[in-house]
Short mmCIF file of C-alpha atoms (C1' of nucleotides) in Angstrom, two decimals:
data_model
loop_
_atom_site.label_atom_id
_atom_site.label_comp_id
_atom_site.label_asym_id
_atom_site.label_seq_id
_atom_site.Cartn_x
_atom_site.Cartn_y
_atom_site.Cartn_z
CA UNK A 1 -63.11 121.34 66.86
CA UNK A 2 -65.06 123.09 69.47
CA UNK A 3 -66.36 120.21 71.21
CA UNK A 4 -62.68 118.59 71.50
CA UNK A 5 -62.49 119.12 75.33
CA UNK A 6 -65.54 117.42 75.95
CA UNK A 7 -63.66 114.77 77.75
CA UNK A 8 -62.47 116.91 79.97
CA UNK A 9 -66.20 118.17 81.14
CA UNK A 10 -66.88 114.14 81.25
CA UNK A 11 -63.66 113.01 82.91
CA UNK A 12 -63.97 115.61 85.88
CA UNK A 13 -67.36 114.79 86.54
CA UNK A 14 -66.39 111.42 87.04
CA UNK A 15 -63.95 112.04 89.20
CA UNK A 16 -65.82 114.23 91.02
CA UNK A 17 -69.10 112.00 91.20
CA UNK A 18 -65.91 109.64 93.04
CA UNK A 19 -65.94 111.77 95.33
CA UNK A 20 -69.14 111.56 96.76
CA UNK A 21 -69.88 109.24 99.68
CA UNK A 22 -70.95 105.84 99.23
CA UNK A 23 -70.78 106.31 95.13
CA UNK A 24 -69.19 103.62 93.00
CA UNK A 25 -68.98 103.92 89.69
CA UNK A 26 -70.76 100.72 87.91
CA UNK A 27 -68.21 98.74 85.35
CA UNK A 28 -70.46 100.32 82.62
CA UNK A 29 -69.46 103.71 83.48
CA UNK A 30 -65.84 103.18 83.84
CA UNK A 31 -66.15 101.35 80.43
CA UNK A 32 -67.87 104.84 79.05
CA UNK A 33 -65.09 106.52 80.37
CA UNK A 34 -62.35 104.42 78.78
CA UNK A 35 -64.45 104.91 75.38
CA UNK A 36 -64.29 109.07 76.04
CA UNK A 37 -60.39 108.97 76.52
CA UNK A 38 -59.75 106.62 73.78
CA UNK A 39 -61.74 108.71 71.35
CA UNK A 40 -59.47 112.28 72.97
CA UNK A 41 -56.61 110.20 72.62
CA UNK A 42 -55.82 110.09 76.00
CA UNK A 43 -54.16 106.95 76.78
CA UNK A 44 -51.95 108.08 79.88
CA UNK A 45 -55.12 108.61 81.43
CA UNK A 46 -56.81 105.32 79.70
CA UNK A 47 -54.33 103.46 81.25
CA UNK A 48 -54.12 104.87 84.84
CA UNK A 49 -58.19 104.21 84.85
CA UNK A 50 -57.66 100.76 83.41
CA UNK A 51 -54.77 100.09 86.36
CA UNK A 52 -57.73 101.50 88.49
CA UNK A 53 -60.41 99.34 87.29
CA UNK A 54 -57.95 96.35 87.69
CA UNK A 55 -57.47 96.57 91.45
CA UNK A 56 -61.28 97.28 92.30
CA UNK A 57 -61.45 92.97 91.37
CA UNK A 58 -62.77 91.18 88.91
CA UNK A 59 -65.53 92.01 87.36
CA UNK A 60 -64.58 95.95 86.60
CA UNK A 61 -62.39 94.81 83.27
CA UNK A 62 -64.39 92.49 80.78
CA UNK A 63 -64.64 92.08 76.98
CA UNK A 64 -66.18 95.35 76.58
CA UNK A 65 -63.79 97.15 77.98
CA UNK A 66 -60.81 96.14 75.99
CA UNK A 67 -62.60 95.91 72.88
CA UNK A 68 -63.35 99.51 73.11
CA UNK A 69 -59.15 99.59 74.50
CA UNK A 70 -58.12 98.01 71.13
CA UNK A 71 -60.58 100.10 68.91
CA UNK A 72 -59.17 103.18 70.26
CA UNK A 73 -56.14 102.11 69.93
CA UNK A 74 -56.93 101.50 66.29
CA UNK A 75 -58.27 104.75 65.64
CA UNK A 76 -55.32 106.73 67.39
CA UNK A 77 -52.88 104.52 64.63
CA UNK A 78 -51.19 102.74 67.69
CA UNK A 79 -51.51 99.54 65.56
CA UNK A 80 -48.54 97.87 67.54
CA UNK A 81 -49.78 98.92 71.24
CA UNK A 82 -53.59 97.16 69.65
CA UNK A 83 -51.73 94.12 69.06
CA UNK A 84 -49.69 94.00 72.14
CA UNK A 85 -52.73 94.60 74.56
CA UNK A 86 -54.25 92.01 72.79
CA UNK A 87 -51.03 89.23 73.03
CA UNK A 88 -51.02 90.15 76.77
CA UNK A 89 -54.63 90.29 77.47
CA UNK A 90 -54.00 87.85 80.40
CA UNK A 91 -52.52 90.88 82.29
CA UNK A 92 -56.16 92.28 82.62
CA UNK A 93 -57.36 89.30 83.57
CA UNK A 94 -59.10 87.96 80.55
CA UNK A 95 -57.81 85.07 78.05
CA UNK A 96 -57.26 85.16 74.24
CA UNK A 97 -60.30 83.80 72.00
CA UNK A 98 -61.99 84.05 68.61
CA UNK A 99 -63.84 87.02 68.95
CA UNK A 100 -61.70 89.67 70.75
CA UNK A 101 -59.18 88.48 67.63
CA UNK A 102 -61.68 89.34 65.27
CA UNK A 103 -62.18 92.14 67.06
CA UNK A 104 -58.59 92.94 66.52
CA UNK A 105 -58.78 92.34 62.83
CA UNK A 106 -61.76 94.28 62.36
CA UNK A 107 -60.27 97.14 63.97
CA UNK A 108 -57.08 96.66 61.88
CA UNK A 109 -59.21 96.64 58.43
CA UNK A 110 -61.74 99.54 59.65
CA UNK A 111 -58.42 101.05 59.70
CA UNK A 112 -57.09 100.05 56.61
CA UNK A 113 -54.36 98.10 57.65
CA UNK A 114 -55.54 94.65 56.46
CA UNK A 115 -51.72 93.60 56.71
CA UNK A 116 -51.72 94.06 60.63
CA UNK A 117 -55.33 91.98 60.45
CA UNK A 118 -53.30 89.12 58.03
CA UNK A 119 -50.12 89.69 60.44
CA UNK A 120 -52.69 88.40 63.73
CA UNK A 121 -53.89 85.88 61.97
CA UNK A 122 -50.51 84.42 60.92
CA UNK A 123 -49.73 85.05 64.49
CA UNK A 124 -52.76 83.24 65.60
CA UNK A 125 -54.76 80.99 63.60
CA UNK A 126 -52.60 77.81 65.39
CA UNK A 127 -53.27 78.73 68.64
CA UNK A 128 -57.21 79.95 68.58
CA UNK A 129 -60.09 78.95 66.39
CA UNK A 130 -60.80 80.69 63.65
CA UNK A 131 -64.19 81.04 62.55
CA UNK A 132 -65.96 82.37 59.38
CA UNK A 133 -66.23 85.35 60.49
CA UNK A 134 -62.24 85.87 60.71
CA UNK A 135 -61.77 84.97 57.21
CA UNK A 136 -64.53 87.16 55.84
CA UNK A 137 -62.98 90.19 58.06
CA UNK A 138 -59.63 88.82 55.90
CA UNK A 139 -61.71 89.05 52.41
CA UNK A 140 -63.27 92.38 53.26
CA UNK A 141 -59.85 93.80 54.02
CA UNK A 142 -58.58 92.75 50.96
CA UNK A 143 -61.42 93.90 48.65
CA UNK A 144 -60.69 96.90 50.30
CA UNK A 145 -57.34 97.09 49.91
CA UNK A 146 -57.76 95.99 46.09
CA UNK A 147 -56.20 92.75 46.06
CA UNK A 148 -58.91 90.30 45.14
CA UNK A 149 -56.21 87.41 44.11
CA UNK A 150 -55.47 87.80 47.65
CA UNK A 151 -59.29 87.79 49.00
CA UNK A 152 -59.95 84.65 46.54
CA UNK A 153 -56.97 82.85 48.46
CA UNK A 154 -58.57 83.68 51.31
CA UNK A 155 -61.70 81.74 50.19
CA UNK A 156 -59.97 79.26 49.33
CA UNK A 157 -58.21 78.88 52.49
CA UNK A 158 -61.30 79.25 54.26
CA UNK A 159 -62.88 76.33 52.78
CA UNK A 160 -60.12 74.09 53.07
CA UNK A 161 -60.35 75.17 57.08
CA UNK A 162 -64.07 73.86 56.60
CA UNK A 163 -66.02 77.31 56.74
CA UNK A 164 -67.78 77.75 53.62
CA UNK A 165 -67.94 81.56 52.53
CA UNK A 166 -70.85 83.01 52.84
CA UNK A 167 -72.86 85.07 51.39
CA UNK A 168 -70.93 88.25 53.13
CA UNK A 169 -68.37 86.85 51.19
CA UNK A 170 -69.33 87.23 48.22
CA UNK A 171 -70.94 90.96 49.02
CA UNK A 172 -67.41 91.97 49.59
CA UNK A 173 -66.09 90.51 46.22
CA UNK A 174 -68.95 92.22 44.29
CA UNK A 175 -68.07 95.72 46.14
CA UNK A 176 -64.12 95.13 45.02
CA UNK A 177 -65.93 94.35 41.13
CA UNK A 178 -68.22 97.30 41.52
CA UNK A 179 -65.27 99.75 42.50
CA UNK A 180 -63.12 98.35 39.23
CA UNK A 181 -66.21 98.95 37.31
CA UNK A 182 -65.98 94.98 36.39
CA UNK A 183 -69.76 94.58 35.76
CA UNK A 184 -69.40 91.67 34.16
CA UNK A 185 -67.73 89.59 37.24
CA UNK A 186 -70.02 91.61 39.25
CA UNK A 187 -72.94 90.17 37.27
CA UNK A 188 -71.36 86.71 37.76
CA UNK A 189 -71.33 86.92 41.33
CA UNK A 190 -74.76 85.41 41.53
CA UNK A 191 -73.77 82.75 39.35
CA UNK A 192 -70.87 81.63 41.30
CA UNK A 193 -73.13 81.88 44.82
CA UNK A 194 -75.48 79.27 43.27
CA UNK A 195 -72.41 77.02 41.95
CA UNK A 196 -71.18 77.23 46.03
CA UNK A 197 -74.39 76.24 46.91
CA UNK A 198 -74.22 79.77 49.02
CA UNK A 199 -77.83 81.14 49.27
CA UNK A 200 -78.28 85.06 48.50
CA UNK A 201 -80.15 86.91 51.26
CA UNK A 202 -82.22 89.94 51.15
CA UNK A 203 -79.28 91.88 51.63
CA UNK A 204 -77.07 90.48 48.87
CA UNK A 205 -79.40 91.37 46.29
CA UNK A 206 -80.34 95.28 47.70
CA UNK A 207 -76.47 95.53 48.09
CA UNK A 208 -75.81 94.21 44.08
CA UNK A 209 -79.11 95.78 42.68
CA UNK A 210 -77.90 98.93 44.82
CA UNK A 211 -74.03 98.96 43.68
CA UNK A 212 -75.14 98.46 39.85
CA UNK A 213 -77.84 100.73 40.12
CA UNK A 214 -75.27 103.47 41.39
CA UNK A 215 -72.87 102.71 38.76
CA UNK A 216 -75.55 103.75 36.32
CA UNK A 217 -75.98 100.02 35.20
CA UNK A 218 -79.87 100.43 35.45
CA UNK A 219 -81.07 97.40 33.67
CA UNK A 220 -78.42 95.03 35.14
CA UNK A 221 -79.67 96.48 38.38
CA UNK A 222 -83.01 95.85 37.36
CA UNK A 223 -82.33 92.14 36.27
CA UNK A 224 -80.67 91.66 39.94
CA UNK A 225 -84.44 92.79 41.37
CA UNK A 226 -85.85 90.47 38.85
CA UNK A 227 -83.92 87.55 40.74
CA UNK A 228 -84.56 88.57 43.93
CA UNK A 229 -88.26 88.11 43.50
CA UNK A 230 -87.86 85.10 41.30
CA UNK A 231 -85.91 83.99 44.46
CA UNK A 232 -87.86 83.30 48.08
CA UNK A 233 -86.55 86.24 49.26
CA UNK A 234 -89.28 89.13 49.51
CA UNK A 235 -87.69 93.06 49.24
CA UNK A 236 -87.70 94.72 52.15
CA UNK A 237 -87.95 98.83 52.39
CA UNK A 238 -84.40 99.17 51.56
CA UNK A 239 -84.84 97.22 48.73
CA UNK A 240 -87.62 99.69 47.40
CA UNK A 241 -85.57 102.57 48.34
CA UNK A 242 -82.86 100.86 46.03
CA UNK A 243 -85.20 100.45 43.39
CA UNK A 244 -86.68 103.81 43.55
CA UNK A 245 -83.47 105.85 43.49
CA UNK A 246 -82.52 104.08 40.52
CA UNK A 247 -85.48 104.48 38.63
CA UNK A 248 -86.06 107.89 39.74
CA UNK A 249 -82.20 108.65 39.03
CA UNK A 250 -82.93 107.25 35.59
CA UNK A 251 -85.70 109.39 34.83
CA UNK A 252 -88.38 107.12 35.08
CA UNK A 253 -90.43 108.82 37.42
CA UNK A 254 -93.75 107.39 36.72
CA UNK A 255 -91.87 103.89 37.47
CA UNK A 256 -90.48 105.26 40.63
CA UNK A 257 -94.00 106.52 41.51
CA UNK A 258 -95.70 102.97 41.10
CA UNK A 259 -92.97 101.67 42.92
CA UNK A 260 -93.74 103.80 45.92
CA UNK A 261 -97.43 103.63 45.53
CA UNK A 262 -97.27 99.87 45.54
CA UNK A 263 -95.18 98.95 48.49
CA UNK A 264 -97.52 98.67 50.75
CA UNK A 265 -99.10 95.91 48.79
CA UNK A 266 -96.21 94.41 48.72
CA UNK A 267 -95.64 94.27 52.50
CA UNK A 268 -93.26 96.84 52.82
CA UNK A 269 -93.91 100.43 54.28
CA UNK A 270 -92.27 103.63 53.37
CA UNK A 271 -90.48 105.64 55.73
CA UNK A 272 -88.04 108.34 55.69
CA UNK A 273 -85.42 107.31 53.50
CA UNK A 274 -88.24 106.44 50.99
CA UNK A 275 -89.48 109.94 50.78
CA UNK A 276 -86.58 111.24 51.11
CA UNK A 277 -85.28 109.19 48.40
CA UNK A 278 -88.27 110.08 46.15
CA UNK A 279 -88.12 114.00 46.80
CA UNK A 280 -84.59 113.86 45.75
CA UNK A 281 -85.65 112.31 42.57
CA UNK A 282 -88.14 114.95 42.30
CA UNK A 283 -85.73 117.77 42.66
CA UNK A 284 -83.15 115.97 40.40
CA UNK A 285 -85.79 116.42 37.30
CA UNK A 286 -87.24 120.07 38.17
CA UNK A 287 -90.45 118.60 39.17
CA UNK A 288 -91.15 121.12 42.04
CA UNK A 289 -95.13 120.67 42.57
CA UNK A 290 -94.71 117.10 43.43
CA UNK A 291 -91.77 117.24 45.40
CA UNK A 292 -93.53 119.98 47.58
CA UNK A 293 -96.52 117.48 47.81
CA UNK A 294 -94.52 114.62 48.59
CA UNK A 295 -92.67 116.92 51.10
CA UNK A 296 -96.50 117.15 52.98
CA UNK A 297 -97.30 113.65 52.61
CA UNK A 298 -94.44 113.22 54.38
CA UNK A 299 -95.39 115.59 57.35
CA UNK A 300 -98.89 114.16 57.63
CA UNK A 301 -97.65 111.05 57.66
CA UNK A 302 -95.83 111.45 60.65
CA UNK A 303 -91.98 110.97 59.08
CA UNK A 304 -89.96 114.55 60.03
CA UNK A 305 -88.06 115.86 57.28
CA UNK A 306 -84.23 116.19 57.41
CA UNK A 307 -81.23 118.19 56.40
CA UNK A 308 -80.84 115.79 53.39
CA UNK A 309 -84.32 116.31 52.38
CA UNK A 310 -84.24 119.83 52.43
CA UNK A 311 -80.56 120.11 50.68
CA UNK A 312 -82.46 118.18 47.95
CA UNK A 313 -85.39 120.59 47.94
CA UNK A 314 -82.86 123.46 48.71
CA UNK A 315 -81.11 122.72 45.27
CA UNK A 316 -83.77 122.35 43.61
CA UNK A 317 -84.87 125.77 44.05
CA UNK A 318 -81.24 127.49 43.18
CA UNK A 319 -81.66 125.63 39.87
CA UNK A 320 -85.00 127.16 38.78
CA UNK A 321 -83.84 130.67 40.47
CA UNK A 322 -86.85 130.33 43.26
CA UNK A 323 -85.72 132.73 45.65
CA UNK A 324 -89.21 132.41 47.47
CA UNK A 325 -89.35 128.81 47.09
CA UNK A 326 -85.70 129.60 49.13
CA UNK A 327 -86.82 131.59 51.82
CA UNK A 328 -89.92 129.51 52.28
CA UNK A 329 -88.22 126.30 52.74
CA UNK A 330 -85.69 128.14 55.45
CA UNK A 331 -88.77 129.20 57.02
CA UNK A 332 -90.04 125.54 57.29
CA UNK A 333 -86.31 123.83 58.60
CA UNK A 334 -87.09 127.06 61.27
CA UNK A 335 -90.77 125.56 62.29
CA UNK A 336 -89.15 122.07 62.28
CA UNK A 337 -86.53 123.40 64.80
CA UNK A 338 -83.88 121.71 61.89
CA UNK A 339 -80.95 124.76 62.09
CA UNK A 340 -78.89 124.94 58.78
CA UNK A 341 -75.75 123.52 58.89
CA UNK A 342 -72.62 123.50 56.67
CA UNK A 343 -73.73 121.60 54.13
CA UNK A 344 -77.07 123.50 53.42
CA UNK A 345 -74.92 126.45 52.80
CA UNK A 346 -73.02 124.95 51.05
CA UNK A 347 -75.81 123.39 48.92
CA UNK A 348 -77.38 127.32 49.01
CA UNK A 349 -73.85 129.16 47.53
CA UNK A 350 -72.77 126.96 44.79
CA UNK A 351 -76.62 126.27 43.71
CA UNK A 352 -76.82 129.84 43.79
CA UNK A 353 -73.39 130.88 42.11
CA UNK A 354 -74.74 128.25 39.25
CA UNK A 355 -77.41 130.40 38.66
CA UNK A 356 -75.96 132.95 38.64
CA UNK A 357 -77.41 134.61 41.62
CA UNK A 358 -73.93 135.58 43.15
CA UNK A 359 -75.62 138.55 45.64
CA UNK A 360 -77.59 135.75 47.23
CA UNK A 361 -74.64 133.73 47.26
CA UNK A 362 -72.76 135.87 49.10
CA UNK A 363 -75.22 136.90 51.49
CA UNK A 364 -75.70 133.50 52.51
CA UNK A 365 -71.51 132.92 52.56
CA UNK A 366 -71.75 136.31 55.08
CA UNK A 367 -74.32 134.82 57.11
CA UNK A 368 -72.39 131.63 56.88
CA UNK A 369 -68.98 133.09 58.24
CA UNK A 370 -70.98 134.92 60.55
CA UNK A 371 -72.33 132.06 62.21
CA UNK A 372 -68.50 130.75 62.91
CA UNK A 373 -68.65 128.00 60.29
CA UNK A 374 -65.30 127.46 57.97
CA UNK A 375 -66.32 127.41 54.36
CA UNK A 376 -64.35 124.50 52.42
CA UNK A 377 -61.68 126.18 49.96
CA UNK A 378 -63.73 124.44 47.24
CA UNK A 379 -66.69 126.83 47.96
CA UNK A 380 -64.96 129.83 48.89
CA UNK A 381 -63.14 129.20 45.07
CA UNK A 382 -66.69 128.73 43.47
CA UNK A 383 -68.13 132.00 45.28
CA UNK A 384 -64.99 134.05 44.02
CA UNK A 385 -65.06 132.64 40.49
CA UNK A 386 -68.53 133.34 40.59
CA UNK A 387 -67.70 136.73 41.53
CA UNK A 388 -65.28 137.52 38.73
CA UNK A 389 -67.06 136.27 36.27
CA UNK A 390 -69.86 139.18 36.74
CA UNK A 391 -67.14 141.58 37.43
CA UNK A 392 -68.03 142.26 41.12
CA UNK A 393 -64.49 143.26 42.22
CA UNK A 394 -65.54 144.82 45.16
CA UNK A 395 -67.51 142.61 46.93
CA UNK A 396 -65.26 139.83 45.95
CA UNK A 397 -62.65 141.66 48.04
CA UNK A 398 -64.91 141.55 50.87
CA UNK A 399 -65.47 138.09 50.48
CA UNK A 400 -61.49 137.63 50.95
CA UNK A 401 -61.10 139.58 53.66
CA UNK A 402 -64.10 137.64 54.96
CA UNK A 403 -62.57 134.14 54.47
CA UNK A 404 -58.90 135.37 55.54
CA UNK A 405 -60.28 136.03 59.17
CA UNK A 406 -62.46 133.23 59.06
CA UNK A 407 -59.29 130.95 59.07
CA UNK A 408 -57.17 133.32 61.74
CA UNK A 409 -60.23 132.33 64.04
CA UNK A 410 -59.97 129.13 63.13
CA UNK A 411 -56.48 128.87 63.77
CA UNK A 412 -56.30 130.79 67.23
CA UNK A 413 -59.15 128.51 68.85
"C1'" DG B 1 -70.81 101.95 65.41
"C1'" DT B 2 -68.63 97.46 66.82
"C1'" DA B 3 -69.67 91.34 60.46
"C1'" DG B 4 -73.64 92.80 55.48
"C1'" DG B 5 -78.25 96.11 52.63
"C1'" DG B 6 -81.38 101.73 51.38
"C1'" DT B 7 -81.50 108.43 50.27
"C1'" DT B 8 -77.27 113.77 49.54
"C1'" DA B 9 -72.86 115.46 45.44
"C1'" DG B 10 -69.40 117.18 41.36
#
DNA sequence: GTAGGGTTAG
């Protein structure tokens, strides 16, 4: 919220830098500049620089620029300007073709509204070539959306246009199956890739070992890394991060371990997101010594730790009532010039409130308001539940008072 | 961020 006149800093000093003798803004920079108002939602202004861009000749308005036009557009839930720019894109001197549609489409189901992505297609699909790439945008949207039948058609349209699906394909099917908790069709994906002759890729299985591992389906995720290696494809880091978090998630900690202490070996080197991955599954299970050593492993190393990492370790700590474990950690985001944010409070109240710690609690919710951040109602209801429960009328009065003129501010800014 | 995959949470 405080940052939302940003464009306005950016949009004068363009102008300004206009200004200046023998400057000329490069296409790139008007193209920035569309991109800024699009994202304020300033499309008056959008379109008097576009009308500007137009008469400087040809080469000021290309494919970039009205991609970032339509995904604006998009964004702002103009869905019928998108499409019009788009069916007149002559006017800015470009012509119609396969990927500004999918661009289109994409920007339809990011925003989803796969039925504006099917309407373009209807539209179009006689008059440009469609590729496999347009039909998997299709399938994705309707995965999405929760029509499979309708994705499956898709497919079968596809093929009878002469793209086969592809393995993308068949990722977006097994998300739909994962989200309907379908395990078994979600299983069979792999199945049905090999009767389609449609090779898996490194990707397919992290993204099925990943979305079964999640769903707490450890060994079918575990029979899905079984594959891969059975398969020619070698995991990559992510795949090993997969495989960690759901061991780790499952307990198996010493499995996790081996799995860390052996990538190397197998050609794959950790990096953040692997001990990141592994200190959260050290916090999960209490096991503070070696998250803390992990946590310095890290540092020497050379990988910086994060806000995620130290929410994990943060959380950790309110569990086992470490107050000094606290403080330290704060200490070291400080020396890693890492400034708590929302979240970490957030992480630092209800941890706290849960362990029944409610004066730390609401010294940190003080600090928090201080600072000019809004705490989420969810919080603020945890803190003051927190608060009742031990009987602390007063300072859960404060606390109100607190949180009522944190939202006037809010609201007057 | 601009076609896919990895860590946060109840």
């Amino acid at each position: 919220m405080r940052f939302s006149n940003e464009w306005i800093l950016a949009f004068d000093f363009f102008n300004w830098a206009q200004t200046q003798t023998d400057y000329k803004h490069s296409p790139e920079s008007y193209n920035l500049m569309v991109d800024i108002l699009g994202k304020a939602k300033k499309f008056e202004l959008l379109w008097d620089l576009i009308d500007e861009m137009k008469s400087l000749g040809d080469c000021y308005i290309s494919f970039l620029t009205m991609t970032k036009v339509i995904r604006r557009l998009v964004r702002a839930n103009m869905f019928k300007e998108a499409m019009d720019v788009f069916r007149g894109i002559e006017r800015f001197g470009l012509s119609k073709d396969t990927s500004m549609l999918n661009i289109l489409m994409d920007s339809f189901v990011n925003g989803d509204s796969v039925d504006h992505a099917q309407q373009v297609f209807l539209e179009f699909k006689d008059s440009l070539p469609v590729n496999t790439q347009t039909f998997n945008i299709l399938i994705q949207g309707w995965c999405k959306a929760g029509k499979v039948g309708i994705a499956r058609k898709i497919m079968e349209e596809m093929e009878r246009h002469g793209c086969q699906p592809n393995a993308l394909s068949y990722t977006c099917l097994a998300r739909f199956y994962c989200d309907k908790k379908d395990f078994r069709k979600l299983n069979g994906i792999l199945n049905e890739m090999k009767i389609k002759d449609c090779t898996p890729t490194v990707a397919t299985y992290t993204t099925l070992m990943c979305l079964l591992g999640k769903s707490k389906q450890i060994n079918e995720a575990l029979e899905i890394y079984k594959r891969m290696n059975e398969s020619d494809c070698a995991p990559e880091t992510s795949s090993f991060n997969s495989l960690i978090f759901i061991l780790g998630k499952a307990g198996r900690l010493k499995d996790a371990e081996e799995v860390f202490n052996d990538m190397p070996k197998k050609g794959a080197m950790p990096d953040e997101v692997t001990f990141n991955t592994l200190i959260f599954c050290y916090c999960d299970h209490l096991q503070e010594e070696k998250a803390l050593k992990l946590l310095q492993k890290m540092e020497n190393m050379g990988f910086k730790p994060d806000l995620k990492t130290y929410a994990a370790l943060l959380k950790m700590s309110c569990s086992k009532k470490r107050m000094k474990l606290i403080y330290f950690l704060l200490n070291h985001m400080y020396n890693n010039n890492i400034s708590i944010d929302v979240s970490i409070y957030s992480v630092l109240i209800s941890g706290l409130c849960k362990s029944e710690r409610v004066e730390h609690a609401c010294s940190f919710f003080k600090e928090m308001i201080s600072k000019e951040f809004l705490p989420q109602d969810g919080l603020y209801d945890r803190l003051r539940e927190a608060l009742e429960a031990k009987n602390m009328v007063e300072e859960k009065e404060k606390i109100e008072k607190l949180m009522l003129m944190a939202k006037k501010r809010r609201t007057v800014s």
